[in-house]
Amino acid sequence: MSDTSSAGLHAWLISDSPTSRRQARLGQLYRQWLAFKRNPMAVAGLAIIVLLLLAAAFAPLIAPFDPLVQALDKRLLPPSAVNWFGTDALGRDIFSRIVHGTRITLVIVLLVVVTVGPFGLLVGAVSGYFGGWVDRLLMRITDVFLAFPRLVLALAFVAALGPGIVNAIIAIAITTWPPYARVARAETMVIRNQDYIEAMRLQGASRARIIWKHVVPMCMPSLIVRTTFDMAGIILTAAGLGFLGLGAQPPMPEWGAMISAGREQIFDQWWVATFPGIAICIVALGFNLLGDGLRDVMDAR
Amino acid sequence: MTAVTQAPPCRASAPGRLGRWGRALSRELTTVVITTFGLLLVTFFIARVVPIDPVLAVVGDRAPADVYEKARLALGLDKPLWHQFAIYVGKVFTGDLGTSVLTSQKVVDDIRTVFPATLELATLGTLIGVVIGVPLGILAAVNQGRWQDQIARVVGLIGYSVPVFWIGLMALLLFYAKLGWVAGPGRISVVWQDIVTTRTGVIMLDAALDGEWEAFWDAFSHLILPAAVLGLLSVAYVSRMTRSFMIGELQQQYVIAARVKGVSEAAVIWRHALRNAAVPLFTVIALSYMHLLEGSVLTETIFAWPGLGRYLTNALLNADMNAVLGGTLVVGVVFIGVNLLTDIIGRLADPRVR
Amino acid sequence: MRHVAKLMAVSAFAGLMTTTAVIAQTPKDTVVMAKQIDDIITLDPAEAFEFSGVEVGANVYDKLINIDIAKNNELIPDLAESWTVSPDNLTYTFKLRKGVKFHSGNPLTAADVVYSFQRAVTLNKSPGFILRQFGFVAENVLEKVKAVDENTVQITVSKPFAPTFFYNCLTSGVAAIVDSKLVKANEKDGDWGNGWLKLNSAGSGAYKVRSYRPNEQYTLDANESWYKGAPKSKRIVVRHVAEPASQRLLVEKGDVDIARNLSKDQLEAVKSNDAIKIVQGDKGYILYLGLNQKNPNLAKPEVREALKLLVDYASIEKNILEGTYKGHESFLPQGFLGAISDKPYSLNVAKAKELLAKAGLANGFTVTMDTRSVAPITDIAQAIQATWAQAGIKLEIIPGDGKQTLTKYRARTHDIYIGQWGPDYLDPHTNAETFAINEDNGEEAKSKTLAWRNAWDIPQMTKVTQGAVLESDAAKRKTTYEGLQRDHQKVSPFVIMFQQIEVSAERKNVNGWVIGPSSDTNRYATIVKN
């Protein structure tokens, strides 16, 4: 997707009568992009996420210090030209830790989404397509998980599985899937009564094929929007677990754990807890802005 | 960002209204029973799988082996899991949630003391959310696409993006430590502890009933900060939903008609559109209230608030089974109840069902 | 309700302003403390074994014998005016003080003493063994502990233990004397009043329990007719405040009079505050690493020694712990009979590397450490992680809540455990037993000491340690413990690092708060506010 598109390409993309399936699909994407571009907040969100990705990719180049090396004689130094965000209780540079923390945040978010999206989609699509007792059973299970306080459930699972980043991811995933299933189910119920699905069925297409080839793709836009929004929620839940001491293992620079460590010094060395919190806010805001923009574009309802 | 639980669409067609209602109600009730049972099952097995030894909460770390064994048997931990579960469910049905090993009190009594604290917090939080969120949402809807809308949007998004525990810490740092405007962690100053008679468990209410106005203000001063932090979440949610409902209403025929008839814009918004948006809005507020109830886990930790969230977390980390189960059950049942309520209201209000 | 809501809305801001004025000083005759009290399981002296619960007992109950912390922990009469021991060190006779009354008004007699011992021995809760180790069981306790007359009690022990050992055990909370009439009145299903005493009190001490709400607060009211004279303050309120930072703020603002759990950084900050002073006392709690001998790497003697050389004791003390812990490398804390101050280890990476090479681990190894997610434990663990890395040892920190890490430790499924140990009573045997006795290293052992938890099989050292309690010559007993500790330092799988200093920050107008060497000796009766 280039901004320097020639007039010809532009015209080809927005053509009202596409001549190929590819042209139609690209054209739709392009139009969505144009709409997206007009929304300054969405673009700001995208910019934040791009920055996050860059920071994660080039963390060692950006961070002036090793995020793990301690210097006990340099502990709790206020922000300065050397340590932009000051140092923590073990003399580590907070800026460097935050930069490296982007990797942890990204890993958590991506892994949760990769597990939860497909699973929720499948449960929802199956439930919505088949209806009847399958639907009732699956939705009751979903209800049970929805009825839990989300953080308490995640907490319980982490406690059960043992602390650590992988288990935190699993725990968050377990608590995150039900809403996806619900969204997918609602979409499916609308789609399954459409004429073309009926036509497929009459042609003898298998249920699996119908679900996979036709129902699932139709659910995608709303799920993508939901996912983007949810990323912010996932970041916050992960940080909450880290804050309660059940997320990442020390000395990993996980932002929630960093805030928790700074709690001890909050009234004197404010910077220890403040900067990781700001980092979480910015990234969560980025995902939220992006999700907002995507919703306007992809899912006009 | 809440999935509103919806009842499966009502497919019943011809039979009389009463029959349809009866069937809907019985279906809802079955749902409630099944969900509650599932809730119990899941909680029970999580609490049992957690690699924390519940006996430790009874005898401590330094108990000799024979003392430890005695306590283990007393908790019934030697029986097979299904047997323990059956015993537990049997007791729950008779209203007995067991005894907490942490507090050595009946879980029912514990919940009776911690729940009002959370209720108090969540109520004021929701109140803040409604008082700010609804007008903000309306403002945004009326000025759709203009700067007011953008501001409302940003406020909403920030509410979704801020970690509760962090903003709580920052608020304490600023308003308590630096400015000294409000009281610190806890529910009431020591001076007033035990002075107010416990009637409702909601300290502010009890103080007012006692005529202890200083205690009342003291409690308020403790409450306002955590409530405001929770309120921020509520504002985000309520304002967003208000905006979207209002936009929906403002596009309706009757609004256009009213405008054509020359009804003032204020009357159109407040008297017509808002009234029609009230039902879904009520659902949203109820859900937001629910979420504040559960969202209070971290807030209560930060503000040393002796509520249900802290009770649950504490119980969980001590493998205090009965307390975890009891607490979760209460939250779950409230959740299911609110869902049921919103479903019923939705049905009552929906002209197609009516 | 509507009234309230209206008021709230109308004067929200005005209210905020006035409340700041209302958040007043604490009342004159009430002392308010901020403390972490979430460790309390029970207030029953026969069951309480946690720091905070024992501290409550120390202020609510009297014992036969007590300890004078002003005179180097000398034994002094409490409810027993005087006592004698038979030449064979088996039979002790205690003469009770006359005219002592319980809070209820009931007179305190020999029958109460017998009942209290019988109760603690029969209930056999966590601290019960402190008495049971002298040969008392439910079946024989009434023969071994007898009321000779209204004011005389005779106690017979099973072996000729060192008398100081027996006396020291009598100063612990489990030997507190309870009001037998009151407790019996509150008995339920033969529970010896345990259910009731968990939340209430039936003592004769300086204070009585007015109210106790778990994880929230306890309130004690003065016993105006205490035999030693009424306590200086009418009421003590101890409020649970988990965060040291909050505790500090509360004491700085005057919302509480004493803050009990400040960390190093908080202490430094309050030192510059003119309205606050610091009180401190050595506590017997020891901070150590337990190296599980089931781990083949940790079982190598060279590795154990290398790990002891890889802790930067000085830097951790100075930068993380200053004022709250001091360097200490042997299992008996300072202040105990036989305590030594030898510190054979300090950071020496080169020597540690040599030792590791000798053990065939020149390239280091990977090992885990179960760590409570609390200050300062997490910080210490990370500091250790950094120095171990210098010798190629990759330490993975497994964070967890207290109960979680403990569960693993008790099941011996850890590699390394970092934690604290506090003595059960003021006698060297308490720590010697747990650090240097392991009678049976099997999974189903009856006695699960810290040595057992780390699977350290030491038949020889076990014998020496067990012999020390029967040594009635105090000087010889002392020498035995000194030698034992020096051996222990060389070979044990315990990296003993620090001893705790308990510190309180109190308002300038508070006087008389003295921190004792154990929770049994943290007494409130002398605290007064001017």
mmCIF file of C-alpha atoms in Angstrom, chain C residues 75 85 89 92 160-168 469 471-473 477:
data_model
loop_
_atom_site.group_PDB
_atom_site.id
_atom_site.type_symbol
_atom_site.label_atom_id
_atom_site.label_comp_id
_atom_site.label_asym_id
_atom_site.label_seq_id
_atom_site.Cartn_x
_atom_site.Cartn_y
_atom_site.Cartn_z
ATOM 1 C CA LEU C 75 14.659 -14.943 83.224
ATOM 2 C CA VAL C 85 14.205 -27.721 90.424
ATOM 3 C CA ASN C 89 16.587 -31.963 86.896
ATOM 4 C CA TYR C 92 10.100 -28.336 88.995
ATOM 5 C CA PRO C 160 17.025 -34.420 82.655
ATOM 6 C CA PHE C 161 16.928 -31.511 80.232
ATOM 7 C CA ALA C 162 19.026 -28.419 80.815
ATOM 8 C CA PRO C 163 16.833 -26.374 83.172
ATOM 9 C CA THR C 164 17.403 -23.173 81.166
ATOM 10 C CA PHE C 165 15.968 -24.997 78.161
ATOM 11 C CA PHE C 166 12.772 -25.757 80.103
ATOM 12 C CA TYR C 167 12.513 -22.234 81.526
ATOM 13 C CA ASN C 168 13.079 -20.658 78.130
ATOM 14 C CA VAL C 469 19.743 -30.023 75.180
ATOM 15 C CA GLU C 471 23.764 -30.585 78.932
ATOM 16 C CA SER C 472 22.947 -28.884 82.198
ATOM 17 C CA ASP C 473 26.269 -27.029 82.409
ATOM 18 C CA ARG C 477 26.298 -26.185 76.339
#
